[in-house]
Each structure stands twice: as C-alpha cells, then as structure tokens.
Amino acid sequence: MSILEVSHIEKHFGETKVLKDISFSLEKGDVVSIIGSSGSGKTTLLRCLNFLETANGGTIRVNGETVFDAASVKSDSDSEIRRKRLHFGLVFQSFNLFPQYTTLQNVMLAKQLLAREQPDFKSRKKEIYNDIEHQARRLLIQMGLADRMTNYPHQLSGGQQQRVAIARALALEPDILCFDEPTSALDPELTGEVLRVIRELADRKTTMIIVTHEMAFARDVASQVIFMDNGYIVEQGDPVQVIEHPREERTRQFLAHYAQK
C-alpha cells in the first residue's frame, strides 16, 4: 500500500485554475522532488496537502485513509483538520519561526499545544512536557544546534533557522515531510548546509516531498522527480531520466532555460 495517494487534485482561485488533474503516489521512504517554473502550482499543491488550502476536486489518501475527498461536502472541525494535518510536516522557504520564542521553544510549541487536547493532560502535564522537551533537544542535536537552544531566531543564520524549522516539523512525527523551496532564501554556503541535512534525512528513509530549484540535488537524492508546468504534471519518473533525458519538449525547454542561469 502506498503511504500517499494523490488523485485528480484540482485547485481554482476564482476563474484561475492553478492545479489541474494532479495525481501521484509515494511509498514509505520515497523522496519526490517537484520542479518547475514559478507559478506552475508547486507551492499550492503542498498547501493543499497540508490543508492550508482546500482543493476543488480530487482525493488524498494517507496509509489507506481518505483524508480529503472533494466529492464529500463534509465540513471538518478544527480538531479534525489538525489531526489530518499531522500526516504532513511542512517546512516553509521563509522559516516562519516565532521571534518571541527560543530555538527550543519553537520546536516544542506545536506539540505542547496538541498535548493539551489529551484527556489525561492535567494529571500528567509535567511528564508530558518533559517528554516533549527531551524530544526537541534530541532533534536540535541531530540538526547540529546543540549550542543554540537558548538563542532566538534573530540570533541565528538563515541556515540555522531553517534547521530549526526542520526540527519543528519532525517533532510532530509526520508520515511525510514536505519542503517548499527550503533553500531559496539562503546564500550558496547556507544552501549546502540545509541540503546536507535533507540528504541525511533521505539516508534515514524519511518520506519526503521537496519543491526545489536545485536540479543536481533533485537528481541525486530523489527516488522520483515530477516536473510541473501551468498547473499540470507534464512529466514524472526516474530522476536521471526526467532531468538528463526528458521525454517532453516542455521539460527540455525548462531545463535548458535553467541551465543558462
């Protein structure tokens, strides 16, 4: 069984169709890189997967459970949306850390808020919070930030902030980790720093969807590459085939233009 099945997703903003009949699937441990020009629908797709946008058509299944079906007119409660969102961890391109919280607090916050919904929270609050802090510290050490736990975001480099954002997403133990152009706000040195972390996650068989403009990275790390253009999936398949020997003319045009930059 696929860990993720995306079937015929459509998304419209008014009269503008941003996603058109998007379908793909992932197995556990797969890394899918999504490439394409700005405005092709890549970020909107991630936002639909994370319930930050509501698709107008199609279905999304995770581990065999239908978490979204546009044909159903059901309106989920906030708690149900939060539960479904936990399947996906999203790392934004602009970090989106809370400036008033330390590195450690940023990683702990979401899980602390969710813990309050547990029926035994009041009686086990100290134990639960201690477990959350232990996990957050472990993740920050894994990200190479053992000496930055008490720092605030403004005291960190862009690469360090992005690694905090990755730790925060991992803290919720998602089935699928999603990255929305995680290096676009970084200079080349810091880009390499973040890509090394993502490579390590791939080596650990973390299931990931990565929207990226780093073609060499997409080719080397992904198990599947998807090229999107104008809201459609134009080509998808083996990374070497798609990036080095594309079958579709539009894919060839995009990669030729990218190589000239």
PDB file of C-alpha atoms in Angstrom:
ATOM      1  CA  MET A   1       0.000   0.000   0.000  1.00  0.00           C
ATOM      2  CA  SER A   2       1.247   3.489  -0.867  1.00  0.00           C
ATOM      3  CA  ILE A   3       1.837   5.829   2.052  1.00  0.00           C
ATOM      4  CA  LEU A   4       0.361   8.675  -0.046  1.00  0.00           C
ATOM      5  CA  GLU A   5      -2.054   8.610  -2.978  1.00  0.00           C
ATOM      6  CA  VAL A   6      -2.944  11.933  -4.589  1.00  0.00           C
ATOM      7  CA  SER A   7      -5.688  11.531  -7.194  1.00  0.00           C
ATOM      8  CA  HIS A   8      -7.004  14.121  -9.666  1.00  0.00           C
ATOM      9  CA  ILE A   9      -6.443  17.162  -7.417  1.00  0.00           C
ATOM     10  CA  GLU A  10      -7.814  20.431  -8.799  1.00  0.00           C
ATOM     11  CA  LYS A  11      -7.487  23.894  -7.296  1.00  0.00           C
ATOM     12  CA  HIS A  12      -9.086  27.089  -8.567  1.00  0.00           C
ATOM     13  CA  PHE A  13      -8.741  30.666  -7.392  1.00  0.00           C
ATOM     14  CA  GLY A  14     -11.768  32.318  -8.942  1.00  0.00           C
ATOM     15  CA  GLU A  15     -11.559  31.662 -12.662  1.00  0.00           C
ATOM     16  CA  THR A  16      -7.868  30.750 -12.482  1.00  0.00           C
ATOM     17  CA  LYS A  17      -7.125  27.017 -12.453  1.00  0.00           C
ATOM     18  CA  VAL A  18      -3.892  26.589 -10.500  1.00  0.00           C
ATOM     19  CA  LEU A  19      -3.840  22.786 -10.211  1.00  0.00           C
ATOM     20  CA  LYS A  20      -5.208  20.580 -12.977  1.00  0.00           C
ATOM     21  CA  ASP A  21      -5.759  16.852 -12.509  1.00  0.00           C
ATOM     22  CA  ILE A  22      -2.717  16.227 -10.274  1.00  0.00           C
ATOM     23  CA  SER A  23      -2.083  12.547  -9.479  1.00  0.00           C
ATOM     24  CA  PHE A  24       0.936  10.785  -7.990  1.00  0.00           C
ATOM     25  CA  SER A  25       1.805   8.357  -5.188  1.00  0.00           C
ATOM     26  CA  LEU A  26       4.625   7.687  -2.717  1.00  0.00           C
ATOM     27  CA  GLU A  27       5.834   4.559  -0.997  1.00  0.00           C
ATOM     28  CA  LYS A  28       7.292   4.727   2.509  1.00  0.00           C
ATOM     29  CA  GLY A  29      10.866   6.055   2.321  1.00  0.00           C
ATOM     30  CA  ASP A  30      10.392   7.670  -1.108  1.00  0.00           C
ATOM     31  CA  VAL A  31      11.722  11.140  -1.835  1.00  0.00           C
ATOM     32  CA  VAL A  32       9.815  13.053  -4.509  1.00  0.00           C
ATOM     33  CA  SER A  33      11.335  16.232  -5.902  1.00  0.00           C
ATOM     34  CA  ILE A  34       8.928  18.627  -7.621  1.00  0.00           C
ATOM     35  CA  ILE A  35      10.497  21.026 -10.108  1.00  0.00           C
ATOM     36  CA  GLY A  36       9.052  23.681 -12.376  1.00  0.00           C
ATOM     37  CA  SER A  37       8.949  27.398 -13.019  1.00  0.00           C
ATOM     38  CA  SER A  38       7.403  29.929 -10.649  1.00  0.00           C
ATOM     39  CA  GLY A  39       3.622  29.885 -10.872  1.00  0.00           C
ATOM     40  CA  SER A  40       3.430  26.263 -12.002  1.00  0.00           C
ATOM     41  CA  GLY A  41       1.400  25.235  -8.923  1.00  0.00           C
ATOM     42  CA  LYS A  42       4.095  23.548  -6.818  1.00  0.00           C
ATOM     43  CA  THR A  43       3.522  25.508  -3.604  1.00  0.00           C
ATOM     44  CA  THR A  44      -0.271  25.376  -3.975  1.00  0.00           C
ATOM     45  CA  LEU A  45      -0.025  21.595  -4.189  1.00  0.00           C
ATOM     46  CA  LEU A  46       1.886  21.434  -0.894  1.00  0.00           C
ATOM     47  CA  ARG A  47      -0.625  23.787   0.711  1.00  0.00           C
ATOM     48  CA  CYS A  48      -3.484  21.544  -0.379  1.00  0.00           C
ATOM     49  CA  LEU A  49      -1.728  18.516   1.091  1.00  0.00           C
ATOM     50  CA  ASN A  50      -1.293  20.381   4.382  1.00  0.00           C
ATOM     51  CA  PHE A  51      -4.902  21.666   4.465  1.00  0.00           C
ATOM     52  CA  LEU A  52      -3.727  25.277   4.232  1.00  0.00           C
ATOM     53  CA  GLU A  53      -5.796  25.407   1.038  1.00  0.00           C
ATOM     54  CA  THR A  54      -8.853  23.336   0.169  1.00  0.00           C
ATOM     55  CA  ALA A  55      -8.749  21.637  -3.226  1.00  0.00           C
ATOM     56  CA  ASN A  56     -11.778  21.920  -5.514  1.00  0.00           C
ATOM     57  CA  GLY A  57     -11.521  18.375  -6.781  1.00  0.00           C
ATOM     58  CA  GLY A  58      -9.821  15.043  -6.176  1.00  0.00           C
ATOM     59  CA  THR A  59      -8.853  12.862  -3.230  1.00  0.00           C
ATOM     60  CA  ILE A  60      -5.885  12.462  -0.878  1.00  0.00           C
ATOM     61  CA  ARG A  61      -5.230   9.172   0.913  1.00  0.00           C
ATOM     62  CA  VAL A  62      -2.587   8.539   3.589  1.00  0.00           C
ATOM     63  CA  ASN A  63      -1.876   4.977   4.714  1.00  0.00           C
ATOM     64  CA  GLY A  64      -5.141   3.894   3.139  1.00  0.00           C
ATOM     65  CA  GLU A  65      -7.227   6.536   4.936  1.00  0.00           C
ATOM     66  CA  THR A  66      -9.062   9.100   2.823  1.00  0.00           C
ATOM     67  CA  VAL A  67      -8.076  12.393   4.454  1.00  0.00           C
ATOM     68  CA  PHE A  68      -9.626  14.544   1.727  1.00  0.00           C
ATOM     69  CA  ASP A  69     -12.392  13.939  -0.789  1.00  0.00           C
ATOM     70  CA  ALA A  70     -13.720  16.950  -2.686  1.00  0.00           C
ATOM     71  CA  ALA A  71     -16.860  14.996  -3.576  1.00  0.00           C
ATOM     72  CA  SER A  72     -17.805  14.913   0.101  1.00  0.00           C
ATOM     73  CA  VAL A  73     -19.455  18.088   1.309  1.00  0.00           C
ATOM     74  CA  LYS A  74     -18.423  17.333   4.897  1.00  0.00           C
ATOM     75  CA  SER A  75     -17.064  20.252   6.910  1.00  0.00           C
ATOM     76  CA  ASP A  76     -14.359  19.060   9.307  1.00  0.00           C
ATOM     77  CA  SER A  77     -13.957  20.554  12.769  1.00  0.00           C
ATOM     78  CA  ASP A  78     -10.735  22.394  13.634  1.00  0.00           C
ATOM     79  CA  SER A  79      -9.578  19.429  15.726  1.00  0.00           C
ATOM     80  CA  GLU A  80     -10.215  17.016  12.826  1.00  0.00           C
ATOM     81  CA  ILE A  81      -8.251  19.225  10.437  1.00  0.00           C
ATOM     82  CA  ARG A  82      -5.398  19.365  12.953  1.00  0.00           C
ATOM     83  CA  ARG A  83      -5.430  15.568  13.180  1.00  0.00           C
ATOM     84  CA  LYS A  84      -5.292  15.170   9.401  1.00  0.00           C
ATOM     85  CA  ARG A  85      -2.596  17.829   9.103  1.00  0.00           C
ATOM     86  CA  LEU A  86      -0.360  15.771  11.393  1.00  0.00           C
ATOM     87  CA  HIS A  87       0.238  13.367   8.499  1.00  0.00           C
ATOM     88  CA  PHE A  88       2.288  16.121   6.830  1.00  0.00           C
ATOM     89  CA  GLY A  89       5.147  18.218   8.211  1.00  0.00           C
ATOM     90  CA  LEU A  90       5.715  21.416   6.239  1.00  0.00           C
ATOM     91  CA  VAL A  91       8.990  23.359   6.114  1.00  0.00           C
ATOM     92  CA  PHE A  92       8.459  26.823   4.610  1.00  0.00           C
ATOM     93  CA  GLN A  93      11.006  28.676   2.492  1.00  0.00           C
ATOM     94  CA  SER A  94      10.941  31.678   4.862  1.00  0.00           C
ATOM     95  CA  PHE A  95      11.398  29.607   8.078  1.00  0.00           C
ATOM     96  CA  ASN A  96       8.254  31.023   9.796  1.00  0.00           C
ATOM     97  CA  LEU A  97       9.759  30.776  13.286  1.00  0.00           C
ATOM     98  CA  PHE A  98       8.157  32.650  16.171  1.00  0.00           C
ATOM     99  CA  PRO A  99      10.549  35.522  17.001  1.00  0.00           C
ATOM    100  CA  GLN A 100       9.493  35.739  20.669  1.00  0.00           C
ATOM    101  CA  TYR A 101      10.456  32.103  21.372  1.00  0.00           C
ATOM    102  CA  THR A 102      13.852  30.466  21.697  1.00  0.00           C
ATOM    103  CA  THR A 103      15.035  27.741  19.358  1.00  0.00           C
ATOM    104  CA  LEU A 104      13.996  25.068  21.855  1.00  0.00           C
ATOM    105  CA  GLN A 105      10.610  26.689  22.485  1.00  0.00           C
ATOM    106  CA  ASN A 106       9.903  26.914  18.737  1.00  0.00           C
ATOM    107  CA  VAL A 107      10.447  23.171  18.350  1.00  0.00           C
ATOM    108  CA  MET A 108       8.359  22.313  21.439  1.00  0.00           C
ATOM    109  CA  LEU A 109       5.416  24.659  20.881  1.00  0.00           C
ATOM    110  CA  ALA A 110       3.166  22.746  18.455  1.00  0.00           C
ATOM    111  CA  LYS A 111       3.434  19.506  20.378  1.00  0.00           C
ATOM    112  CA  GLN A 112       2.714  21.305  23.656  1.00  0.00           C
ATOM    113  CA  LEU A 113      -0.452  22.803  22.180  1.00  0.00           C
ATOM    114  CA  LEU A 114      -1.591  19.428  20.871  1.00  0.00           C
ATOM    115  CA  ALA A 115      -0.843  17.785  24.212  1.00  0.00           C
ATOM    116  CA  ARG A 116      -3.475  19.951  25.872  1.00  0.00           C
ATOM    117  CA  GLU A 117      -6.134  18.033  23.960  1.00  0.00           C
ATOM    118  CA  GLN A 118      -5.137  14.747  25.624  1.00  0.00           C
ATOM    119  CA  PRO A 119      -7.706  13.601  28.201  1.00  0.00           C
ATOM    120  CA  ASP A 120      -5.017  12.959  30.846  1.00  0.00           C
ATOM    121  CA  PHE A 121      -3.120  16.202  30.204  1.00  0.00           C
ATOM    122  CA  LYS A 122      -3.821  17.886  33.553  1.00  0.00           C
ATOM    123  CA  SER A 123      -2.746  14.888  35.620  1.00  0.00           C
ATOM    124  CA  ARG A 124       0.371  14.210  33.516  1.00  0.00           C
ATOM    125  CA  LYS A 125       1.325  17.730  32.385  1.00  0.00           C
ATOM    126  CA  LYS A 126       4.848  17.726  33.847  1.00  0.00           C
ATOM    127  CA  GLU A 127       5.668  14.275  32.489  1.00  0.00           C
ATOM    128  CA  ILE A 128       4.246  15.116  29.044  1.00  0.00           C
ATOM    129  CA  TYR A 129       6.152  18.411  28.827  1.00  0.00           C
ATOM    130  CA  ASN A 130       9.378  16.721  29.945  1.00  0.00           C
ATOM    131  CA  ASP A 131       8.994  14.150  27.151  1.00  0.00           C
ATOM    132  CA  ILE A 132       8.354  16.926  24.604  1.00  0.00           C
ATOM    133  CA  GLU A 133      11.444  18.836  25.739  1.00  0.00           C
ATOM    134  CA  HIS A 134      13.603  15.695  25.606  1.00  0.00           C
ATOM    135  CA  GLN A 135      12.490  15.022  22.022  1.00  0.00           C
ATOM    136  CA  ALA A 136      13.055  18.659  20.984  1.00  0.00           C
ATOM    137  CA  ARG A 137      16.571  18.643  22.411  1.00  0.00           C
ATOM    138  CA  ARG A 138      17.355  15.384  20.617  1.00  0.00           C
ATOM    139  CA  LEU A 139      16.160  16.809  17.297  1.00  0.00           C
ATOM    140  CA  LEU A 140      18.155  20.014  17.696  1.00  0.00           C
ATOM    141  CA  ILE A 141      21.280  17.998  18.471  1.00  0.00           C
ATOM    142  CA  GLN A 142      20.560  15.971  15.323  1.00  0.00           C
ATOM    143  CA  MET A 143      20.366  19.258  13.390  1.00  0.00           C
ATOM    144  CA  GLY A 144      23.759  20.354  14.768  1.00  0.00           C
ATOM    145  CA  LEU A 145      22.243  23.033  17.005  1.00  0.00           C
ATOM    146  CA  ALA A 146      23.138  21.724  20.466  1.00  0.00           C
ATOM    147  CA  ASP A 147      24.692  25.074  21.421  1.00  0.00           C
ATOM    148  CA  ARG A 148      21.836  27.207  20.026  1.00  0.00           C
ATOM    149  CA  MET A 149      18.848  26.029  22.055  1.00  0.00           C
ATOM    150  CA  THR A 150      18.507  29.232  24.079  1.00  0.00           C
ATOM    151  CA  ASN A 151      19.034  31.550  21.102  1.00  0.00           C
ATOM    152  CA  TYR A 152      16.194  33.497  19.491  1.00  0.00           C
ATOM    153  CA  PRO A 153      15.639  33.383  15.709  1.00  0.00           C
ATOM    154  CA  HIS A 154      17.265  36.796  15.130  1.00  0.00           C
ATOM    155  CA  GLN A 155      20.465  35.401  16.655  1.00  0.00           C
ATOM    156  CA  LEU A 156      20.667  32.597  14.087  1.00  0.00           C
ATOM    157  CA  SER A 157      21.851  32.477  10.485  1.00  0.00           C
ATOM    158  CA  GLY A 158      19.333  31.642   7.781  1.00  0.00           C
ATOM    159  CA  GLY A 159      20.671  28.105   7.551  1.00  0.00           C
ATOM    160  CA  GLN A 160      20.354  27.633  11.292  1.00  0.00           C
ATOM    161  CA  GLN A 161      16.793  28.975  11.249  1.00  0.00           C
ATOM    162  CA  GLN A 162      15.871  26.536   8.509  1.00  0.00           C
ATOM    163  CA  ARG A 163      17.336  23.653  10.501  1.00  0.00           C
ATOM    164  CA  VAL A 164      15.196  24.720  13.474  1.00  0.00           C
ATOM    165  CA  ALA A 165      12.184  24.699  11.140  1.00  0.00           C
ATOM    166  CA  ILE A 166      13.066  21.156  10.038  1.00  0.00           C
ATOM    167  CA  ALA A 167      13.366  20.034  13.674  1.00  0.00           C
ATOM    168  CA  ARG A 168       9.987  21.637  14.421  1.00  0.00           C
ATOM    169  CA  ALA A 169       8.348  19.724  11.560  1.00  0.00           C
ATOM    170  CA  LEU A 170       9.966  16.442  12.627  1.00  0.00           C
ATOM    171  CA  ALA A 171       8.801  16.946  16.233  1.00  0.00           C
ATOM    172  CA  LEU A 172       5.235  16.120  15.199  1.00  0.00           C
ATOM    173  CA  GLU A 173       6.424  12.804  13.717  1.00  0.00           C
ATOM    174  CA  PRO A 174       4.672  13.244  10.354  1.00  0.00           C
ATOM    175  CA  ASP A 175       4.228  10.437   7.854  1.00  0.00           C
ATOM    176  CA  ILE A 176       5.514  12.741   5.100  1.00  0.00           C
ATOM    177  CA  LEU A 177       7.879  15.702   5.418  1.00  0.00           C
ATOM    178  CA  CYS A 178       7.237  18.468   2.861  1.00  0.00           C
ATOM    179  CA  PHE A 179       9.702  21.191   1.882  1.00  0.00           C
ATOM    180  CA  ASP A 180       8.659  24.303  -0.023  1.00  0.00           C
ATOM    181  CA  GLU A 181      11.862  25.533  -1.692  1.00  0.00           C
ATOM    182  CA  PRO A 182      13.792  25.288   1.605  1.00  0.00           C
ATOM    183  CA  THR A 183      16.954  26.958   0.265  1.00  0.00           C
ATOM    184  CA  SER A 184      15.513  29.790  -1.851  1.00  0.00           C
ATOM    185  CA  ALA A 185      16.110  32.391   0.893  1.00  0.00           C
ATOM    186  CA  LEU A 186      19.701  31.260   1.537  1.00  0.00           C
ATOM    187  CA  ASP A 187      23.100  32.084   0.064  1.00  0.00           C
ATOM    188  CA  PRO A 188      25.117  29.231  -1.526  1.00  0.00           C
ATOM    189  CA  GLU A 189      27.066  28.325   1.625  1.00  0.00           C
ATOM    190  CA  LEU A 190      23.941  28.090   3.777  1.00  0.00           C
ATOM    191  CA  THR A 191      22.117  26.270   0.980  1.00  0.00           C
ATOM    192  CA  GLY A 192      24.688  23.483   1.175  1.00  0.00           C
ATOM    193  CA  GLU A 193      24.246  23.353   4.946  1.00  0.00           C
ATOM    194  CA  VAL A 194      20.489  22.719   4.671  1.00  0.00           C
ATOM    195  CA  LEU A 195      20.786  20.304   1.737  1.00  0.00           C
ATOM    196  CA  ARG A 196      23.200  18.172   3.777  1.00  0.00           C
ATOM    197  CA  VAL A 197      20.549  17.832   6.485  1.00  0.00           C
ATOM    198  CA  ILE A 198      17.923  16.803   3.917  1.00  0.00           C
ATOM    199  CA  ARG A 199      20.333  14.259   2.403  1.00  0.00           C
ATOM    200  CA  GLU A 200      20.818  12.772   5.880  1.00  0.00           C
ATOM    201  CA  LEU A 201      17.036  12.517   6.283  1.00  0.00           C
ATOM    202  CA  ALA A 202      16.832  10.755   2.908  1.00  0.00           C
ATOM    203  CA  ASP A 203      19.527   8.318   4.048  1.00  0.00           C
ATOM    204  CA  ARG A 204      17.330   7.553   7.089  1.00  0.00           C
ATOM    205  CA  LYS A 205      14.451   6.714   4.708  1.00  0.00           C
ATOM    206  CA  THR A 206      12.351   9.721   5.696  1.00  0.00           C
ATOM    207  CA  THR A 207       9.422  10.025   3.271  1.00  0.00           C
ATOM    208  CA  MET A 208       9.654  13.484   1.701  1.00  0.00           C
ATOM    209  CA  ILE A 209       8.204  15.789  -0.933  1.00  0.00           C
ATOM    210  CA  ILE A 210      10.663  18.539  -1.862  1.00  0.00           C
ATOM    211  CA  VAL A 211       9.825  21.516  -4.053  1.00  0.00           C
ATOM    212  CA  THR A 212      13.223  22.708  -5.236  1.00  0.00           C
ATOM    213  CA  HIS A 213      15.171  24.558  -7.919  1.00  0.00           C
ATOM    214  CA  GLU A 214      18.342  22.600  -7.043  1.00  0.00           C
ATOM    215  CA  MET A 215      18.427  20.274 -10.054  1.00  0.00           C
ATOM    216  CA  ALA A 216      21.562  18.341  -9.102  1.00  0.00           C
ATOM    217  CA  PHE A 217      20.123  17.770  -5.634  1.00  0.00           C
ATOM    218  CA  ALA A 218      16.793  16.619  -7.079  1.00  0.00           C
ATOM    219  CA  ARG A 219      18.567  14.176  -9.387  1.00  0.00           C
ATOM    220  CA  ASP A 220      20.875  12.745  -6.712  1.00  0.00           C
ATOM    221  CA  VAL A 221      18.502  12.464  -3.731  1.00  0.00           C
ATOM    222  CA  ALA A 222      15.032  11.834  -5.148  1.00  0.00           C
ATOM    223  CA  SER A 223      13.547   8.464  -5.994  1.00  0.00           C
ATOM    224  CA  GLN A 224      11.085  10.259  -8.295  1.00  0.00           C
ATOM    225  CA  VAL A 225      11.035  13.677  -9.984  1.00  0.00           C
ATOM    226  CA  ILE A 226       7.858  15.490 -11.005  1.00  0.00           C
ATOM    227  CA  PHE A 227       8.001  18.394 -13.450  1.00  0.00           C
ATOM    228  CA  MET A 228       5.042  20.755 -13.237  1.00  0.00           C
ATOM    229  CA  ASP A 229       4.052  23.488 -15.653  1.00  0.00           C
ATOM    230  CA  ASN A 230       0.924  25.647 -15.801  1.00  0.00           C
ATOM    231  CA  GLY A 231      -0.812  23.581 -13.129  1.00  0.00           C
ATOM    232  CA  TYR A 232      -0.210  20.203 -14.781  1.00  0.00           C
ATOM    233  CA  ILE A 233       2.215  17.361 -14.150  1.00  0.00           C
ATOM    234  CA  VAL A 234       3.991  17.332 -17.501  1.00  0.00           C
ATOM    235  CA  GLU A 235       6.483  14.571 -16.752  1.00  0.00           C
ATOM    236  CA  GLN A 236       7.339  12.314 -13.838  1.00  0.00           C
ATOM    237  CA  GLY A 237       9.630   9.382 -13.294  1.00  0.00           C
ATOM    238  CA  ASP A 238      13.195   8.363 -12.569  1.00  0.00           C
ATOM    239  CA  PRO A 239      15.337  11.417 -11.634  1.00  0.00           C
ATOM    240  CA  VAL A 240      18.079  10.766 -14.177  1.00  0.00           C
ATOM    241  CA  GLN A 241      15.538  10.175 -16.938  1.00  0.00           C
ATOM    242  CA  VAL A 242      13.497  13.319 -16.212  1.00  0.00           C
ATOM    243  CA  ILE A 243      16.422  15.693 -15.617  1.00  0.00           C
ATOM    244  CA  GLU A 244      19.033  14.375 -18.032  1.00  0.00           C
ATOM    245  CA  HIS A 245      16.886  12.704 -20.712  1.00  0.00           C
ATOM    246  CA  PRO A 246      13.419  14.304 -20.554  1.00  0.00           C
ATOM    247  CA  ARG A 247      10.812  12.942 -22.928  1.00  0.00           C
ATOM    248  CA  GLU A 248       8.596  16.020 -23.074  1.00  0.00           C
ATOM    249  CA  GLU A 249       9.508  19.150 -25.035  1.00  0.00           C
ATOM    250  CA  ARG A 250       8.280  21.473 -22.275  1.00  0.00           C
ATOM    251  CA  THR A 251      10.558  19.715 -19.748  1.00  0.00           C
ATOM    252  CA  ARG A 252      13.506  20.117 -22.113  1.00  0.00           C
ATOM    253  CA  GLN A 253      12.763  23.827 -22.542  1.00  0.00           C
ATOM    254  CA  PHE A 254      12.571  24.395 -18.789  1.00  0.00           C
ATOM    255  CA  LEU A 255      15.824  22.562 -18.070  1.00  0.00           C
ATOM    256  CA  ALA A 256      17.635  24.334 -20.918  1.00  0.00           C
ATOM    257  CA  HIS A 257      16.465  27.710 -19.590  1.00  0.00           C
ATOM    258  CA  TYR A 258      17.503  26.732 -16.060  1.00  0.00           C
ATOM    259  CA  ALA A 259      20.977  25.640 -17.243  1.00  0.00           C
ATOM    260  CA  GLN A 260      21.537  29.088 -18.814  1.00  0.00           C
ATOM    261  CA  LYS A 261      21.029  30.926 -15.497  1.00  0.00           C
TER     262      LYS A 261
END
